[in-house]
GROMACS .gro file of C-alpha atoms in nm:
model
  437
    1MET     CA    1 -10.194  13.658  -3.801
    2PHE     CA    2 -10.248  13.285  -3.688
    3PRO     CA    3 -10.480  13.208  -4.072
    4LYS     CA    4 -10.152  13.327  -4.314
    5ARG     CA    5  -9.917  13.148  -4.049
    6ILE     CA    6 -10.099  12.849  -4.126
    7SER     CA    7 -10.170  12.941  -4.460
    8LEU     CA    8  -9.783  12.954  -4.511
    9ILE     CA    9  -9.726  12.558  -4.353
   10CYS     CA   10  -9.925  12.421  -4.592
   11CYS     CA   11  -9.802  12.606  -4.852
   12VAL     CA   12  -9.471  12.455  -4.792
   13ALA     CA   13  -9.609  12.096  -4.734
   14PHE     CA   14  -9.737  12.106  -5.062
   15LEU     CA   15  -9.414  12.189  -5.247
   16PHE     CA   16  -9.266  11.931  -5.070
   17VAL     CA   17  -9.489  11.700  -5.178
   18THR     CA   18  -9.493  11.814  -5.549
   19TRP     CA   19  -9.116  11.787  -5.549
   20ASN     CA   20  -9.108  11.466  -5.423
   21ALA     CA   21  -9.341  11.331  -5.724
   22ILE     CA   22  -9.152  11.513  -5.965
   23LEU     CA   23  -8.840  11.393  -5.844
   24VAL     CA   24  -8.927  11.005  -5.887
   25LEU     CA   25  -9.059  11.107  -6.222
   26LEU     CA   26  -8.835  11.199  -6.309
   27LEU     CA   27  -8.598  10.958  -6.183
   28LEU     CA   28  -8.913  10.667  -6.382
   29GLY     CA   29  -8.809  10.850  -6.681
   30ARG     CA   30  -8.405  10.776  -6.727
   31SER     CA   31  -8.427  10.437  -6.877
   32PRO     CA   32  -8.126  10.227  -6.837
   33GLN     CA   33  -7.875  10.329  -7.076
   34GLY     CA   34  -7.800  10.060  -7.386
   35GLU     CA   35  -8.147   9.977  -7.411
   36VAL     CA   36  -8.414  10.001  -7.673
   37GLN     CA   37  -8.765  10.203  -7.529
   38ARG     CA   38  -9.052  10.023  -7.580
   39GLY     CA   39  -9.236  10.127  -7.958
   40GLY     CA   40  -8.899  10.092  -8.090
   41SER     CA   41  -8.752  10.499  -8.031
   42GLU     CA   42  -8.422  10.485  -7.985
   43LYS     CA   43  -8.259  10.588  -7.685
   44PRO     CA   44  -8.280  10.949  -7.546
   45THR     CA   45  -7.866  11.084  -7.568
   46GLY     CA   46  -7.604  11.119  -7.354
   47ASP     CA   47  -7.682  11.524  -7.367
   48LEU     CA   48  -8.066  11.459  -7.182
   49VAL     CA   49  -7.972  11.186  -6.928
   50ASP     CA   50  -7.751  11.429  -6.840
   51ASP     CA   51  -7.984  11.767  -6.895
   52VAL     CA   52  -8.217  11.495  -6.648
   53ILE     CA   53  -8.012  11.472  -6.421
   54ARG     CA   54  -7.882  11.872  -6.419
   55ILE     CA   55  -8.313  11.882  -6.293
   56ALA     CA   56  -8.296  11.606  -6.061
   57ASP     CA   57  -7.984  11.776  -5.887
   58ALA     CA   58  -8.153  12.092  -5.878
   59PHE     CA   59  -8.480  12.018  -5.695
   60GLU     CA   60  -8.292  11.854  -5.445
   61LEU     CA   61  -8.106  12.155  -5.345
   62GLU     CA   62  -8.417  12.325  -5.377
   63LEU     CA   63  -8.585  12.074  -5.089
   64LYS     CA   64  -8.287  12.111  -4.895
   65LYS     CA   65  -8.325  12.441  -4.838
   66GLN     CA   66  -8.691  12.521  -4.868
   67LYS     CA   67  -8.675  12.242  -4.548
   68ASP     CA   68  -8.430  12.491  -4.360
   69ILE     CA   69  -8.680  12.733  -4.409
   70LEU     CA   70  -8.954  12.489  -4.315
   71ASN     CA   71  -8.732  12.375  -3.957
   72GLN     CA   72  -8.686  12.813  -3.918
   73ILE     CA   73  -9.018  12.839  -3.908
   74LEU     CA   74  -9.156  12.592  -3.615
   75LYS     CA   75  -8.884  12.717  -3.425
   76HIS     CA   76  -9.152  13.003  -3.339
   77ARG     CA   77  -9.411  12.742  -3.323
   78PRO     CA   78  -9.462  12.777  -2.940
   79VAL     CA   79  -9.502  13.170  -2.975
   80TRP     CA   80  -9.797  13.128  -3.200
   81GLY     CA   81  -9.974  12.843  -3.043
   82LEU     CA   82  -9.889  12.523  -3.190
   83ALA     CA   83  -9.752  12.265  -2.982
   84ASP     CA   84  -9.656  11.907  -3.104
   85ARG     CA   85  -9.972  11.695  -3.214
   86LYS     CA   86  -9.972  11.384  -3.017
   87GLY     CA   87 -10.276  11.273  -3.343
   88PRO     CA   88 -10.472  11.411  -3.594
   89LYS     CA   89 -10.717  11.514  -3.333
   90ALA     CA   90 -10.504  11.674  -3.080
   91VAL     CA   91 -10.596  12.085  -3.016
   92ALA     CA   92 -10.288  12.254  -2.828
   93PRO     CA   93 -10.360  12.543  -2.644
   94SER     CA   94 -10.305  12.972  -2.750
   95ARG     CA   95  -9.960  13.063  -2.563
   96PRO     CA   96 -10.076  13.471  -2.582
   97VAL     CA   97  -9.811  13.745  -2.674
   98ILE     CA   98  -9.845  13.988  -2.402
   99PRO     CA   99  -9.573  14.268  -2.420
  100ILE     CA  100  -9.458  14.466  -2.171
  101LEU     CA  101  -9.452  14.849  -2.311
  102VAL     CA  102  -9.291  15.032  -2.035
  103ILE     CA  103  -9.291  15.415  -2.090
  104ALA     CA  104  -8.971  15.646  -2.003
  105CYS     CA  105  -8.861  15.980  -2.024
  106ASN     CA  106  -8.550  16.173  -1.871
  107ARG     CA  107  -8.514  15.933  -1.575
  108VAL     CA  108  -8.208  15.712  -1.670
  109THR     CA  109  -8.266  15.518  -1.358
  110VAL     CA  110  -8.456  15.326  -1.613
  111ARG     CA  111  -8.204  15.027  -1.614
  112ARG     CA  112  -8.309  14.906  -1.294
  113CYS     CA  113  -8.708  14.861  -1.455
  114VAL     CA  114  -8.561  14.690  -1.767
  115ASP     CA  115  -8.327  14.452  -1.578
  116LYS     CA  116  -8.563  14.389  -1.347
  117LEU     CA  117  -8.836  14.330  -1.583
  118LEU     CA  118  -8.543  14.068  -1.815
  119GLN     CA  119  -8.398  13.913  -1.517
  120HIS     CA  120  -8.759  13.805  -1.474
  121ARG     CA  121  -8.894  13.768  -1.839
  122PRO     CA  122  -8.968  13.381  -1.884
  123SER     CA  123  -9.008  13.475  -2.277
  124PRO     CA  124  -8.853  13.654  -2.486
  125GLU     CA  125  -9.099  13.533  -2.793
  126LEU     CA  126  -9.400  13.595  -2.548
  127HIS     CA  127  -9.312  13.904  -2.330
  128PRO     CA  128  -9.118  14.170  -2.585
  129ILE     CA  129  -9.045  14.446  -2.438
  130ILE     CA  130  -9.090  14.765  -2.525
  131VAL     CA  131  -8.965  15.110  -2.467
  132SER     CA  132  -9.139  15.451  -2.551
  133GLN     CA  133  -8.919  15.714  -2.487
  134ASP     CA  134  -9.042  16.077  -2.444
  135CYS     CA  135  -8.844  16.383  -2.389
  136GLY     CA  136  -8.576  16.352  -2.672
  137HIS     CA  137  -8.342  16.323  -2.288
  138ALA     CA  138  -7.960  16.196  -2.424
  139GLU     CA  139  -7.828  15.979  -2.188
  140THR     CA  140  -8.221  15.778  -2.101
  141ALA     CA  141  -8.202  15.707  -2.510
  142GLU     CA  142  -7.798  15.570  -2.496
  143ALA     CA  143  -7.957  15.364  -2.228
  144ILE     CA  144  -8.214  15.224  -2.356
  145ARG     CA  145  -7.962  15.138  -2.652
  146SER     CA  146  -7.738  15.028  -2.458
  147TYR     CA  147  -7.963  14.671  -2.437
  148GLY     CA  148  -7.975  14.610  -2.825
  149ASP     CA  149  -8.213  14.383  -2.970
  150LYS     CA  150  -8.379  14.279  -2.574
  151VAL     CA  151  -8.544  14.524  -2.616
  152THR     CA  152  -8.724  14.804  -2.895
  153HIS     CA  153  -8.707  15.110  -2.812
  154LEU     CA  154  -8.959  15.361  -2.972
  155ARG     CA  155  -8.912  15.736  -2.945
  156GLN     CA  156  -9.297  16.017  -2.894
  157PRO     CA  157  -9.213  16.241  -3.245
  158ASP     CA  158  -9.320  16.527  -3.059
  159LEU     CA  159  -9.125  16.719  -2.786
  160SER     CA  160  -9.263  17.071  -2.857
  161ASP     CA  161  -9.470  17.190  -2.554
  162VAL     CA  162  -9.844  17.131  -2.488
  163PRO     CA  163 -10.112  17.421  -2.538
  164VAL     CA  164 -10.255  17.490  -2.211
  165ARG     CA  165 -10.403  17.771  -2.004
  166PRO     CA  166 -10.164  17.985  -1.859
  167GLU     CA  167 -10.318  17.862  -1.537
  168HIS     CA  168 -10.162  17.522  -1.659
  169LYS     CA  169  -9.843  17.614  -1.706
  170LYS     CA  170  -9.733  17.360  -1.445
  171PHE     CA  171  -9.954  17.135  -1.487
  172GLN     CA  172  -9.745  17.101  -1.849
  173GLY     CA  173  -9.512  16.759  -1.752
  174TYR     CA  174  -9.902  16.623  -1.705
  175TYR     CA  175 -10.007  16.728  -2.062
  176LYS     CA  176  -9.703  16.570  -2.193
  177ILE     CA  177  -9.691  16.248  -2.020
  178SER     CA  178 -10.104  16.240  -2.127
  179ARG     CA  179 -10.012  16.312  -2.470
  180HIS     CA  180  -9.698  16.000  -2.540
  181TYR     CA  181  -9.959  15.777  -2.326
  182ARG     CA  182 -10.216  15.822  -2.657
  183TRP     CA  183  -9.932  15.776  -2.873
  184ALA     CA  184  -9.738  15.503  -2.720
  185LEU     CA  185 -10.091  15.242  -2.669
  186ASN     CA  186 -10.118  15.399  -3.040
  187GLN     CA  187  -9.874  15.191  -3.132
  188VAL     CA  188  -9.871  14.906  -2.942
  189PHE     CA  189 -10.225  14.822  -3.080
  190LYS     CA  190 -10.274  14.979  -3.378
  191ASN     CA  191  -9.906  14.962  -3.589
  192LEU     CA  192  -9.800  14.600  -3.432
  193SER     CA  193 -10.143  14.492  -3.372
  194TYR     CA  194 -10.092  14.315  -3.005
  195SER     CA  195 -10.428  14.230  -2.925
  196SER     CA  196 -10.325  14.306  -2.484
  197VAL     CA  197 -10.019  14.502  -2.300
  198VAL     CA  198  -9.841  14.568  -1.961
  199VAL     CA  199  -9.803  14.929  -1.869
  200VAL     CA  200  -9.503  15.015  -1.679
  201GLU     CA  201  -9.335  15.327  -1.596
  202ASP     CA  202  -8.985  15.384  -1.597
  203ASP     CA  203  -8.957  15.397  -1.154
  204LEU     CA  204  -9.131  15.074  -1.133
  205GLU     CA  205  -8.956  14.778  -1.050
  206VAL     CA  206  -9.118  14.427  -1.058
  207ALA     CA  207  -9.168  14.168  -0.848
  208PRO     CA  208  -9.048  13.719  -0.967
  209ASP     CA  209  -9.389  13.647  -1.037
  210PHE     CA  210  -9.529  13.975  -1.258
  211PHE     CA  211  -9.514  13.776  -1.572
  212GLU     CA  212  -9.681  13.500  -1.431
  213TYR     CA  213  -9.988  13.673  -1.258
  214PHE     CA  214 -10.125  13.914  -1.573
  215ARG     CA  215 -10.078  13.582  -1.741
  216ALA     CA  216 -10.290  13.365  -1.558
  217LEU     CA  217 -10.543  13.647  -1.528
  218GLN     CA  218 -10.560  13.808  -1.831
  219PRO     CA  219 -10.797  13.486  -2.028
  220LEU     CA  220 -11.030  13.627  -1.659
  221LEU     CA  221 -10.986  13.949  -1.789
  222LYS     CA  222 -11.092  13.858  -2.121
  223SER     CA  223 -11.372  13.731  -2.046
  224ASP     CA  224 -11.573  13.910  -1.806
  225ALA     CA  225 -11.764  14.236  -1.984
  226SER     CA  226 -11.753  14.356  -1.587
  227LEU     CA  227 -11.384  14.381  -1.533
  228TRP     CA  228 -11.181  14.630  -1.758
  229CYS     CA  229 -10.844  14.550  -1.576
  230VAL     CA  230 -10.563  14.404  -1.379
  231SER     CA  231 -10.330  14.542  -1.183
  232ALA     CA  232  -9.999  14.458  -1.019
  233TRP     CA  233 -10.015  14.766  -0.741
  234ASN     CA  234 -10.203  14.769  -0.378
  235ASP     CA  235 -10.291  15.150  -0.260
  236ASN     CA  236 -10.219  15.005   0.135
  237GLY     CA  237  -9.981  14.720   0.071
  238ARG     CA  238  -9.753  14.858   0.309
  239ASP     CA  239  -9.496  14.665   0.531
  240GLY     CA  240  -9.817  14.530   0.814
  241TYR     CA  241 -10.108  14.629   0.619
  242VAL     CA  242 -10.081  14.333   0.433
  243ASP     CA  243 -10.082  13.959   0.522
  244PRO     CA  244  -9.726  13.797   0.437
  245GLY     CA  245  -9.840  13.465   0.438
  246ARG     CA  246 -10.165  13.523   0.151
  247ALA     CA  247  -9.947  13.667  -0.127
  248ASP     CA  248 -10.189  13.462  -0.353
  249LEU     CA  249 -10.501  13.654  -0.264
  250LEU     CA  250 -10.649  13.900  -0.514
  251TYR     CA  251 -10.945  14.142  -0.493
  252ARG     CA  252 -11.145  14.327  -0.729
  253THR     CA  253 -11.158  14.682  -0.661
  254ASP     CA  254 -11.351  14.945  -0.824
  255PHE     CA  255 -11.082  15.223  -0.793
  256PHE     CA  256 -10.885  15.143  -1.088
  257PRO     CA  257 -10.427  15.139  -0.982
  258GLY     CA  258 -10.235  15.115  -1.213
  259LEU     CA  259  -9.924  15.151  -1.090
  260GLY     CA  260  -9.835  14.751  -1.422
  261TRP     CA  261 -10.207  14.753  -1.500
  262MET     CA  262 -10.330  14.493  -1.814
  263LEU     CA  263 -10.564  14.657  -2.051
  264LEU     CA  264 -10.690  14.502  -2.388
  265ARG     CA  265 -10.739  14.620  -2.728
  266GLU     CA  266 -11.096  14.662  -2.716
  267LEU     CA  267 -11.035  14.852  -2.383
  268TRP     CA  268 -10.783  15.089  -2.567
  269GLU     CA  269 -11.054  15.168  -2.955
  270GLU     CA  270 -11.296  15.247  -2.603
  271LEU     CA  271 -11.122  15.543  -2.407
  272GLU     CA  272 -10.823  15.629  -2.737
  273PRO     CA  273 -11.126  15.878  -2.898
  274LYS     CA  274 -11.214  16.056  -2.641
  275TRP     CA  275 -10.782  16.016  -2.427
  276PRO     CA  276 -10.771  16.296  -2.218
  277ALA     CA  277 -10.589  16.596  -2.311
  278SER     CA  278 -10.420  16.568  -1.943
  279PHE     CA  279 -10.474  16.433  -1.573
  280TRP     CA  280 -10.539  16.006  -1.725
  281ASP     CA  281 -10.508  15.846  -1.475
  282ASP     CA  282 -10.792  16.062  -1.240
  283TRP     CA  283 -10.989  16.091  -1.614
  284MET     CA  284 -10.971  15.689  -1.634
  285ARG     CA  285 -11.094  15.700  -1.240
  286GLN     CA  286 -11.450  15.874  -1.320
  287PRO     CA  287 -11.787  15.659  -1.354
  288GLU     CA  288 -11.783  15.797  -1.771
  289GLN     CA  289 -11.469  15.563  -1.807
  290ARG     CA  290 -11.547  15.306  -1.568
  291ARG     CA  291 -11.927  15.277  -1.602
  292GLY     CA  292 -11.882  14.978  -1.348
  293ARG     CA  293 -11.635  14.767  -1.407
  294SER     CA  294 -11.370  14.656  -1.133
  295CYS     CA  295 -11.000  14.588  -1.205
  296ILE     CA  296 -10.838  14.268  -1.061
  297ARG     CA  297 -10.521  14.402  -0.746
  298PRO     CA  298 -10.303  14.187  -0.521
  299GLU     CA  299 -10.303  14.151  -0.153
  300ILE     CA  300  -9.865  14.133  -0.165
  301SER     CA  301  -9.782  14.423  -0.510
  302ARG     CA  302  -9.616  14.300  -0.790
  303THR     CA  303  -9.430  14.619  -0.834
  304LEU     CA  304  -9.264  14.897  -0.653
  305THR     CA  305  -9.162  15.271  -0.731
  306PHE     CA  306  -8.832  15.437  -0.636
  307GLY     CA  307  -8.901  15.767  -0.864
  308ARG     CA  308  -8.952  15.953  -0.636
  309GLN     CA  309  -8.851  16.291  -0.831
  310GLY     CA  310  -9.158  16.284  -1.097
  311VAL     CA  311  -9.369  16.588  -1.210
  312SER     CA  312  -9.601  16.487  -0.936
  313LEU     CA  313  -9.343  16.589  -0.715
  314GLY     CA  314  -9.320  16.322  -0.463
  315GLN     CA  315  -9.647  16.315  -0.397
  316PHE     CA  316  -9.725  16.046  -0.174
  317TYR     CA  317  -9.414  15.894  -0.198
  318ASP     CA  318  -9.244  15.980   0.147
  319LYS     CA  319  -9.529  15.904   0.331
  320TYR     CA  320  -9.699  15.621   0.145
  321LEU     CA  321  -9.540  15.476  -0.169
  322ARG     CA  322  -9.103  15.434  -0.041
  323TYR     CA  323  -9.282  15.176   0.250
  324ILE     CA  324  -9.557  14.911  -0.012
  325LYS     CA  325  -9.398  14.607   0.035
  326LEU     CA  326  -9.245  14.405  -0.261
  327ASN     CA  327  -9.371  14.047  -0.350
  328THR     CA  328  -9.075  13.829  -0.337
  329GLU     CA  329  -9.276  13.502  -0.333
  330PHE     CA  330  -9.376  13.305  -0.674
  331VAL     CA  331  -9.683  13.278  -0.675
  332PRO     CA  332  -9.792  13.037  -0.961
  333PHE     CA  333 -10.143  13.166  -1.032
  334THR     CA  334 -10.114  12.986  -1.362
  335LYS     CA  335 -10.184  12.642  -1.220
  336LEU     CA  336 -10.449  12.830  -0.924
  337ASP     CA  337 -10.778  12.830  -0.947
  338LEU     CA  338 -10.899  13.236  -1.021
  339SER     CA  339 -11.235  13.119  -1.032
  340TYR     CA  340 -11.338  13.359  -0.708
  341LEU     CA  341 -11.240  13.619  -0.868
  342LYS     CA  342 -11.599  13.564  -1.152
  343GLU     CA  343 -11.855  13.843  -1.037
  344ALA     CA  344 -12.110  13.674  -0.960
  345ALA     CA  345 -11.941  13.468  -0.659
  346TYR     CA  346 -11.705  13.723  -0.584
  347ARG     CA  347 -11.995  13.995  -0.490
  348GLU     CA  348 -12.159  13.741  -0.280
  349ASN     CA  349 -11.918  13.561  -0.061
  350PHE     CA  350 -11.707  13.933  -0.059
  351GLU     CA  351 -12.033  14.103   0.084
  352LYS     CA  352 -12.101  13.808   0.339
  353GLU     CA  353 -11.788  13.796   0.451
  354VAL     CA  354 -11.752  14.197   0.555
  355TYR     CA  355 -12.068  14.196   0.679
  356GLY     CA  356 -12.106  13.830   0.849
  357ALA     CA  357 -11.745  14.001   1.051
  358PRO     CA  358 -11.859  14.151   1.377
  359VAL     CA  359 -11.822  14.567   1.417
  360VAL     CA  360 -11.603  14.763   1.651
  361THR     CA  361 -11.457  14.997   1.708
  362TYR     CA  362 -11.208  15.322   1.651
  363GLU     CA  363 -11.003  15.278   1.927
  364ALA     CA  364 -11.002  14.884   1.920
  365VAL     CA  365 -10.837  14.897   1.611
  366LYS     CA  366 -10.598  15.115   1.729
  367ARG     CA  367 -10.526  15.064   2.034
  368GLY     CA  368 -10.479  14.669   1.889
  369GLN     CA  369 -10.755  14.539   2.160
  370LEU     CA  370 -10.986  14.268   1.948
  371THR     CA  371 -11.008  13.961   2.068
  372GLY     CA  372 -11.060  13.633   1.837
  373THR     CA  373 -10.992  13.556   1.484
  374GLY     CA  374 -11.132  13.852   1.253
  375PRO     CA  375 -11.208  13.914   1.045
  376PHE     CA  376 -11.357  14.263   1.166
  377ARG     CA  377 -11.554  14.512   1.039
  378LEU     CA  378 -11.488  14.906   1.128
  379GLN     CA  379 -11.868  15.106   0.976
  380TYR     CA  380 -11.846  15.463   0.828
  381SER     CA  381 -12.140  15.635   0.676
  382THR     CA  382 -11.993  15.985   0.528
  383LYS     CA  383 -11.674  16.127   0.373
  384ASP     CA  384 -11.589  16.279   0.659
  385SER     CA  385 -11.545  15.986   0.895
  386PHE     CA  386 -11.385  15.777   0.638
  387LYS     CA  387 -11.162  16.081   0.534
  388MET     CA  388 -11.100  16.011   0.969
  389LEU     CA  389 -11.125  15.711   1.018
  390ALA     CA  390 -10.821  15.618   0.690
  391ARG     CA  391 -10.614  15.889   0.799
  392ASN     CA  392 -10.559  15.747   1.170
  393LEU     CA  393 -10.567  15.453   1.069
  394GLY     CA  394 -10.266  15.401   0.858
  395ILE     CA  395 -10.398  15.407   0.535
  396MET     CA  396 -10.451  15.572   0.220
  397ASP     CA  397 -10.795  15.828   0.270
  398ASP     CA  398 -10.797  16.041  -0.059
  399LEU     CA  399 -11.088  15.938  -0.258
  400LYS     CA  400 -11.135  15.959  -0.681
  401SER     CA  401 -11.459  16.009  -0.815
  402GLY     CA  402 -11.638  15.951  -0.472
  403VAL     CA  403 -11.372  15.550  -0.534
  404PRO     CA  404 -11.153  15.473  -0.216
  405ARG     CA  405 -10.815  15.363  -0.275
  406THR     CA  406 -10.822  14.958  -0.299
  407GLY     CA  407 -11.195  14.957  -0.330
  408TYR     CA  408 -11.505  14.692  -0.392
  409ARG     CA  409 -11.838  14.875  -0.306
  410GLY     CA  410 -11.730  15.108  -0.083
  411VAL     CA  411 -11.506  14.831   0.171
  412VAL     CA  412 -11.150  14.924   0.213
  413SER     CA  413 -11.000  14.537   0.341
  414PHE     CA  414 -10.626  14.558   0.564
  415PHE     CA  415 -10.471  14.450   0.797
  416SER     CA  416 -10.362  14.603   1.135
  417ARG     CA  417 -10.110  14.444   1.444
  418GLY     CA  418 -10.192  14.020   1.215
  419LEU     CA  419 -10.591  14.105   1.197
  420ARG     CA  420 -10.810  14.183   0.844
  421VAL     CA  421 -11.031  14.458   0.929
  422TYR     CA  422 -11.268  14.612   0.658
  423LEU     CA  423 -11.369  14.912   0.690
  424ALA     CA  424 -11.651  14.967   0.491
  425PRO     CA  425 -11.999  15.193   0.486
  426PRO     CA  426 -12.327  15.061   0.639
  427PRO     CA  427 -12.507  14.722   0.525
  428GLY     CA  428 -12.709  14.807   0.174
  429TRP     CA  429 -12.477  15.002   0.018
  430SER     CA  430 -12.556  15.103  -0.325
  431GLN     CA  431 -12.276  15.367  -0.533
  432TYR     CA  432 -12.005  15.591  -0.511
  433ASP     CA  433 -12.132  15.921  -0.417
  434PRO     CA  434 -11.886  16.114  -0.689
  435THR     CA  435 -11.921  16.418  -0.450
  436TRP     CA  436 -11.782  16.227  -0.212
  437SER     CA  437 -11.424  16.377  -0.326
   0.00000   0.00000   0.00000
């Protein structure tokens, strides 16, 4: 798309030069009234002079129209990466467009989600909001339509039940969600031709620096093949379990968090041909899809879920999700050095910190008897010991394909009574055990 816009500007510029040249030639060709032209030819008739003047006036009017068109084109220059050039060799930085895809169904409370997106959005051009609605729910559709041209409203056309095995009838909602995701992401990447997208669901509220977070991390996602997503969510991000003074702290994680996440077109081209009929998020967490790649996630979440009711029937909501801490401090991520998140450096520094920390007992952590400033390491060695420790310490204890929530190389980081604790496997960890699920 960018070369086409450049060609358009070149064409307009060429027309400017051409029309000005024609005007000059026409005006120079007009002889003053009463003179005889060289070579003895008679002076031009009054009709000819009038014709030339009319042509010149027409060109002048058309020139003004084209100038207005060019000004309109230039108004959109920031969107596709051109900036004012101070010299012939100046190169303008690109400003990628990152749309927000809101997955909606039958919640009129989608307003809360969209209102926060509009409130915190720094630019409508750089962050168009696309609301894709399934279910055909009239009140929800009206709520989305009420935003007018502030959002793009897409409607998933296939509202039929998905054929499933009899024992899966109770999971019909999960099948429809997976179908909707596939359709909506195809719209974004194939029909609208965006190169990346941030996916949120209609029951998420976003933080003030939500857009800043994803803009800063898109270049890293594009350049680091060991990453496959950026998420705004910390599964263990409840108040008291995160460092309130480190809103800028980011992690790599082997667990796919979802709940406000960015992916690239290239990843969708990889996943779409084998997209599952249901339970798409757990499918994403399987080794065949993850392929050893990680996501970026924050210390303090940039999304908060307010949707207790849904197809999951509030699973985990009352115990964990309703207490997730939403960041309120704006962090200028685009101005920070995020190179520490690159794979080689991150792994080395992370393992050095985790396995350089003193080993402590569960009782010491639980009773608040840790001495020192931390961090501390609490070790597990089996699936059962992990689940027992996690459950009793108040962090999420479930595993997907052997990967604990927020885990990186088997390590789960959390805060306990104001101190950093790493729940970690023994030194020498090499891989996850998919049977730990």
